[in-house]
PDB file of C-alpha atoms in Angstrom:
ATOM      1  CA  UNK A   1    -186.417 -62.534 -47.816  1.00 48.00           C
ATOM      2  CA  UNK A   2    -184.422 -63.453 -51.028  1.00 50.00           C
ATOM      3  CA  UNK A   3    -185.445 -66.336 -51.277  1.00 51.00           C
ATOM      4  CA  UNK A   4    -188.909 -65.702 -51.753  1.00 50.00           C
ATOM      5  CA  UNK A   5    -189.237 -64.993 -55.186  1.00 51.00           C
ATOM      6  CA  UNK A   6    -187.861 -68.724 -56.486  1.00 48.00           C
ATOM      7  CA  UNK A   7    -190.627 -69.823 -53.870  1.00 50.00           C
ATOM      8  CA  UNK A   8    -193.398 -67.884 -55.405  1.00 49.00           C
ATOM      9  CA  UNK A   9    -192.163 -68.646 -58.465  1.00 50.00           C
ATOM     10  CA  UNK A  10    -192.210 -71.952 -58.347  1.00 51.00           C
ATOM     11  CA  UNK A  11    -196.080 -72.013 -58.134  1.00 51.00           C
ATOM     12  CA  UNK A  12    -196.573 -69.786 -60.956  1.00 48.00           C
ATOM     13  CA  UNK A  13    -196.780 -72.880 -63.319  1.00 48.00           C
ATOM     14  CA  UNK A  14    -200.171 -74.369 -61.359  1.00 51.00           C
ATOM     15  CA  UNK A  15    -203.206 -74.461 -63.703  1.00 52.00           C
ATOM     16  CA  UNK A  16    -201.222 -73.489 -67.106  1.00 51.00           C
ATOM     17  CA  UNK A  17    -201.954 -75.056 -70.321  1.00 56.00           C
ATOM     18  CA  UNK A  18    -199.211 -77.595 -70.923  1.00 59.00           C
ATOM     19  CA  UNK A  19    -195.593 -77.358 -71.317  1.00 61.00           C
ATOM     20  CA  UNK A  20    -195.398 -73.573 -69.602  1.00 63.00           C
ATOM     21  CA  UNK A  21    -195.411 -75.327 -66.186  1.00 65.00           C
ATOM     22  CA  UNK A  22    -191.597 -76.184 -67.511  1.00 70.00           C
ATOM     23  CA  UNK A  23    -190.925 -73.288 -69.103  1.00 75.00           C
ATOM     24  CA  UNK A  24    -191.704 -71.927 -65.472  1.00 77.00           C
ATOM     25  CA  UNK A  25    -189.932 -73.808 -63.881  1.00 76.00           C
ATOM     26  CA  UNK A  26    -187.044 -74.165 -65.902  1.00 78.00           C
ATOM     27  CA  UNK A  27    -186.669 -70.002 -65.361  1.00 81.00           C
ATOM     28  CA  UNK A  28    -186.918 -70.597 -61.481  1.00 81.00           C
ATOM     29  CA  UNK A  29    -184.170 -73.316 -61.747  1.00 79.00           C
ATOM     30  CA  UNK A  30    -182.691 -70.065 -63.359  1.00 81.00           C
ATOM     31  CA  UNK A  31    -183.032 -67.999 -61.207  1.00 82.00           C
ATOM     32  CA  UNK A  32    -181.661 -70.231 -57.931  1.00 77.00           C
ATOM     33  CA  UNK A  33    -178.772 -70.845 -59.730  1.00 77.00           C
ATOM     34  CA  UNK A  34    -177.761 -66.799 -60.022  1.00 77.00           C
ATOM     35  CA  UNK A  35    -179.064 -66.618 -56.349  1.00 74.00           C
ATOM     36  CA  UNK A  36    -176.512 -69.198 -55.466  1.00 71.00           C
ATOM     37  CA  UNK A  37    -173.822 -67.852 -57.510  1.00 71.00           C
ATOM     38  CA  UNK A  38    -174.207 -64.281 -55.639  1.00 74.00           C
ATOM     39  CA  UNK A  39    -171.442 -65.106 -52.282  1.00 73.00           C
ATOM     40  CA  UNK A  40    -173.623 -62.577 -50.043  1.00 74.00           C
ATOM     41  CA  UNK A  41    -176.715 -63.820 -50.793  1.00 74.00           C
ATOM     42  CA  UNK A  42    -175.598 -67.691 -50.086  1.00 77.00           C
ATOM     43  CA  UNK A  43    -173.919 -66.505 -46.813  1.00 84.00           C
ATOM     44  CA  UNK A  44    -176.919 -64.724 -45.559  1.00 81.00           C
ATOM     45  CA  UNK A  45    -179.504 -68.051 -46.455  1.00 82.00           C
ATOM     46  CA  UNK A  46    -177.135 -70.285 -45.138  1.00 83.00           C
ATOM     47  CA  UNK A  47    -176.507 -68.636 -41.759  1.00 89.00           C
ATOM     48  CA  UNK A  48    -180.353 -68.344 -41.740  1.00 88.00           C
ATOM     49  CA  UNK A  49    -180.870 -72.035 -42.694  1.00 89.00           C
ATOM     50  CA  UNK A  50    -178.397 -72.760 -39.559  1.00 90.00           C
ATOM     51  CA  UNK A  51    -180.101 -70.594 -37.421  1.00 91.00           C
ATOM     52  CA  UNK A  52    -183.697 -72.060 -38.109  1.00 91.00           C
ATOM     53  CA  UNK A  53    -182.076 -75.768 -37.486  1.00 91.00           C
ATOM     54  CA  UNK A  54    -180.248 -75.050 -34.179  1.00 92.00           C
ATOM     55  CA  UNK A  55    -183.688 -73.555 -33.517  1.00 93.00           C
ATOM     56  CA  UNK A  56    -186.035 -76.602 -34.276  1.00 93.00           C
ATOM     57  CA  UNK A  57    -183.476 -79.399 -32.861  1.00 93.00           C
ATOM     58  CA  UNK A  58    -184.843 -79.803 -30.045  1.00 94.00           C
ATOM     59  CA  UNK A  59    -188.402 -80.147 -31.481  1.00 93.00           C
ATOM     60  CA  UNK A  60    -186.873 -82.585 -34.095  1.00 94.00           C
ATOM     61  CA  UNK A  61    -183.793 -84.244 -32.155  1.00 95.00           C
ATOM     62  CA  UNK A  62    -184.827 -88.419 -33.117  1.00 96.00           C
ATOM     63  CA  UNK A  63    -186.950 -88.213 -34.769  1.00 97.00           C
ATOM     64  CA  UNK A  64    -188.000 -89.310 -38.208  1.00 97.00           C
ATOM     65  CA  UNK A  65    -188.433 -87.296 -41.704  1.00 96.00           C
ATOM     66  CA  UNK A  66    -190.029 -87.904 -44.196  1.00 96.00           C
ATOM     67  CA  UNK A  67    -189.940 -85.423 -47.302  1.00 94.00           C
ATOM     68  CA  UNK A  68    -192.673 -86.077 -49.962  1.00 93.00           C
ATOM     69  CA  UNK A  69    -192.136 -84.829 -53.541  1.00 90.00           C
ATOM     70  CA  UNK A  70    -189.561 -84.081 -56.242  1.00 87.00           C
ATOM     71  CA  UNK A  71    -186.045 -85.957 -56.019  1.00 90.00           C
ATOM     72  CA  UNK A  72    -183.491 -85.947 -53.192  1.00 91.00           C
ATOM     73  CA  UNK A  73    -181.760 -82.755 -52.992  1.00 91.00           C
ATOM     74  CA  UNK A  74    -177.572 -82.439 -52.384  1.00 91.00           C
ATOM     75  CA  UNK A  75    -178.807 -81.226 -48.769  1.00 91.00           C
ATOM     76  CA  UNK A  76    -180.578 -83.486 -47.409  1.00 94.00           C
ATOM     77  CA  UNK A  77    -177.788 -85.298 -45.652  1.00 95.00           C
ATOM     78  CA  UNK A  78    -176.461 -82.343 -43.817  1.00 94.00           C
ATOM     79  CA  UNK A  79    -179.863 -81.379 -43.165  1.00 94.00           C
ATOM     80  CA  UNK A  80    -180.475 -85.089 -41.752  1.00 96.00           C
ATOM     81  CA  UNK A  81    -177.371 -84.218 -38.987  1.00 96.00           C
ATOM     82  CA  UNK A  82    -178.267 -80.344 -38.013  1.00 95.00           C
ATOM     83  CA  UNK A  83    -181.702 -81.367 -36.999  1.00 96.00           C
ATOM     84  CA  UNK A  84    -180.436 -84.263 -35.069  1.00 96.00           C
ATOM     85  CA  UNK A  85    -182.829 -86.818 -36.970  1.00 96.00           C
ATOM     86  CA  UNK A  86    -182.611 -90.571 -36.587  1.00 97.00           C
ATOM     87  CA  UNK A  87    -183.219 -90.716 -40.495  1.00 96.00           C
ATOM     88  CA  UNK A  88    -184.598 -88.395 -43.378  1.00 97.00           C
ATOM     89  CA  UNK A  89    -186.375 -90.415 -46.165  1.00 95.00           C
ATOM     90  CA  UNK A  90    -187.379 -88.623 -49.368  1.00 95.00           C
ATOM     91  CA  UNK A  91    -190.220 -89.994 -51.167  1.00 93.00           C
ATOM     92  CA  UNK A  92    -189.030 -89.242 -55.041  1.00 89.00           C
ATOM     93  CA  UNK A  93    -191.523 -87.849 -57.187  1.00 84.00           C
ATOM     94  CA  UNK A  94    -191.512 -87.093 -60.955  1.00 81.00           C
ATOM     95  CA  UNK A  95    -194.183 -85.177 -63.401  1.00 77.00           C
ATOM     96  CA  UNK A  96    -196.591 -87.765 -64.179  1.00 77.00           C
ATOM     97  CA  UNK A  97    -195.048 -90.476 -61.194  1.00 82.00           C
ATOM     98  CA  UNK A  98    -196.373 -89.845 -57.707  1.00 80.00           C
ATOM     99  CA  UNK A  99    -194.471 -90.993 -55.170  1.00 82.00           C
ATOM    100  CA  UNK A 100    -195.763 -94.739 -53.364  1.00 86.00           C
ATOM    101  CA  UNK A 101    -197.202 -94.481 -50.521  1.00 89.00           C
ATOM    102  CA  UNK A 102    -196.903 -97.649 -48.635  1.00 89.00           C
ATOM    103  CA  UNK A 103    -194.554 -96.163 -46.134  1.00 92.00           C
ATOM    104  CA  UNK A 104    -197.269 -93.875 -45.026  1.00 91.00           C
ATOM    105  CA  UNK A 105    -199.686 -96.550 -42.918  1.00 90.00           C
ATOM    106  CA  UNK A 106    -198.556 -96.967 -39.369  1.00 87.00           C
ATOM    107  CA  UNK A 107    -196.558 -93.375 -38.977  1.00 91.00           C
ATOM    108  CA  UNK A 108    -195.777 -92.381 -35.430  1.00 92.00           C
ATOM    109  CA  UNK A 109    -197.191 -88.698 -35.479  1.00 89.00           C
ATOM    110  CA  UNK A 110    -194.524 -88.523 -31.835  1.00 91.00           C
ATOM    111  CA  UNK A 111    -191.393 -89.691 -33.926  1.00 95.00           C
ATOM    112  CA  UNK A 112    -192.226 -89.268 -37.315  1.00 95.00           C
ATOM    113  CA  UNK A 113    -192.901 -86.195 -39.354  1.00 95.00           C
ATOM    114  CA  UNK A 114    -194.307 -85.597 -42.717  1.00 95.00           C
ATOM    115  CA  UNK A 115    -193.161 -82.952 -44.801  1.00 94.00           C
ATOM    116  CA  UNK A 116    -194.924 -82.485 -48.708  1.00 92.00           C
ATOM    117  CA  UNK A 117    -193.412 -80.662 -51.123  1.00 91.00           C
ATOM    118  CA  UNK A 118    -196.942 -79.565 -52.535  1.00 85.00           C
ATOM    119  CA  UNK A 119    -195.494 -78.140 -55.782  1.00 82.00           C
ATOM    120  CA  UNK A 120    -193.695 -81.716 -56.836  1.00 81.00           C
ATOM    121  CA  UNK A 121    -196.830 -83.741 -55.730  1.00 84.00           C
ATOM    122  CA  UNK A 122    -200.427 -84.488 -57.423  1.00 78.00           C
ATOM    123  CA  UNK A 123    -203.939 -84.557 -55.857  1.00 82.00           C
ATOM    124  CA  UNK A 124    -203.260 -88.329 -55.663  1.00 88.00           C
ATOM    125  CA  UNK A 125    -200.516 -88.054 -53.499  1.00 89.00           C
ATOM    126  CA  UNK A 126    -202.036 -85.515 -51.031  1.00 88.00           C
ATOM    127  CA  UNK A 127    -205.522 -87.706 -51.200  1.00 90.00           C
ATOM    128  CA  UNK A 128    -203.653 -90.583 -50.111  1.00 90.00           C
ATOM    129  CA  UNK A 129    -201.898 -88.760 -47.074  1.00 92.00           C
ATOM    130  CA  UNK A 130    -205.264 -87.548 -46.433  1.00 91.00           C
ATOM    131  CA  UNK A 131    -206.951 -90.840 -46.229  1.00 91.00           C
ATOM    132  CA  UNK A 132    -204.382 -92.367 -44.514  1.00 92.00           C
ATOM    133  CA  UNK A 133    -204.815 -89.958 -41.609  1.00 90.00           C
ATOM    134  CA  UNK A 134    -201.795 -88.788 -42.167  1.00 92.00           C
ATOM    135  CA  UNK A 135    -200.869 -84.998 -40.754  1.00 92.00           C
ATOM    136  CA  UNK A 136    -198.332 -83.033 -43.359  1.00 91.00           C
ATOM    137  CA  UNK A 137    -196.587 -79.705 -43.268  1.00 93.00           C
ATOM    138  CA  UNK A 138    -196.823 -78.441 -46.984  1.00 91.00           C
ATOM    139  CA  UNK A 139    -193.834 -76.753 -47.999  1.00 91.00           C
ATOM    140  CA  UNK A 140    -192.552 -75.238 -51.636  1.00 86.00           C
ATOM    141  CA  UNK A 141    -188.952 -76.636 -53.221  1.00 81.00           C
ATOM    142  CA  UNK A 142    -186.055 -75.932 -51.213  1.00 86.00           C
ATOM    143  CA  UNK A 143    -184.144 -76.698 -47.727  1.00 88.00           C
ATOM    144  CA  UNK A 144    -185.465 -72.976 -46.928  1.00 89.00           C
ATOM    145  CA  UNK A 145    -189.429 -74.368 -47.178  1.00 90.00           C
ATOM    146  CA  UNK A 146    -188.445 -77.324 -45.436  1.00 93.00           C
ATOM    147  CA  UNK A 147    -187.299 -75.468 -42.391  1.00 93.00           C
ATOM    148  CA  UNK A 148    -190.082 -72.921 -42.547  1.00 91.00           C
ATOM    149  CA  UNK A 149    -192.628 -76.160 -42.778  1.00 92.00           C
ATOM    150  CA  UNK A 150    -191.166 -77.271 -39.827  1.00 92.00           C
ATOM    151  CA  UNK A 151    -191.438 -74.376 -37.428  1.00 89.00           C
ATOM    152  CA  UNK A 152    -195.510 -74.414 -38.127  1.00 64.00           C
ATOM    153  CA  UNK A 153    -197.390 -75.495 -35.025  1.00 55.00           C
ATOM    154  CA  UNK A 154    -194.187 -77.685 -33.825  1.00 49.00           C
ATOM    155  CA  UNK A 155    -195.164 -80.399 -31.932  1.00 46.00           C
TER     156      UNK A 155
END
């Protein structure tokens, strides 16, 4: 899978001394943007990407997403209308800002899903999913994770 490496990657930073958690991920950002530059490659991952989608429609056809961690990504709309969701919120995170979490009391675990983008989120925010009762699919940075999170267990 190609896309694995900016995946792994992207975790390489956890537990380093300051400042080499950017120079990490500054050399994934890097690295996606050859990826993407390379026609084959971005065929391939995006006939993939449409394959998983058709796939989990029906499992996600309605229903509500939210995405927890980092900022809103270019492809979040069309991923919004290939899964058939009523709506896809992203709950923006930056280094040293967790994302609020007032949205998370009250979630519908039928017509809602959780998605957290482990990588872009502190303890706090995964403390506060967790004491909220809240169920999560952790995924790494990119549309790829987000699909992969949500083929695990499907509901």
């Amino acid at each position: 899978d190609p896309s694995l490496p900016t995946e792994r990657a992207s975790t390489w930073g956890y537990g380093w001394p300051d400042g080499y958690d950017l120079v990490a991920d500054d050399a994934v950002e890097r690295l996606r943007w050859v990826l993407d530059d390379l026609t084959d490659f971005q065929e391939w991952r995006d006939k993939r990407d449409a394959d998983a989608a058709d796939e989990l429609r029906p499992h996600t056809s309605g229903k509500v997403l939210h995405i927890v961690g980092g900022r809103r990504q270019p492809w979040a709309d069309a991923l919004a209308d290939e899964l058939g969701l009523k709506d896809l919120r992203w709950h923006e995170s930056e280094r040293g800002r967790p994302p609020t979490l007032d949205w998370a009391d009250g979630l519908d675990p039928d017509r809602e899903i959780v998605v957290l983008i482990w990588n872009h989120c502190g303890h706090s925010t995964t403390h506060g999913l967790d004491t909220r009762g809240v169920r999560y699919r952790p995924a790494v940075w990119g549309r790829t994770s987000v699909l992969g999170a949500l083929g695990v267990d499907r509901d």
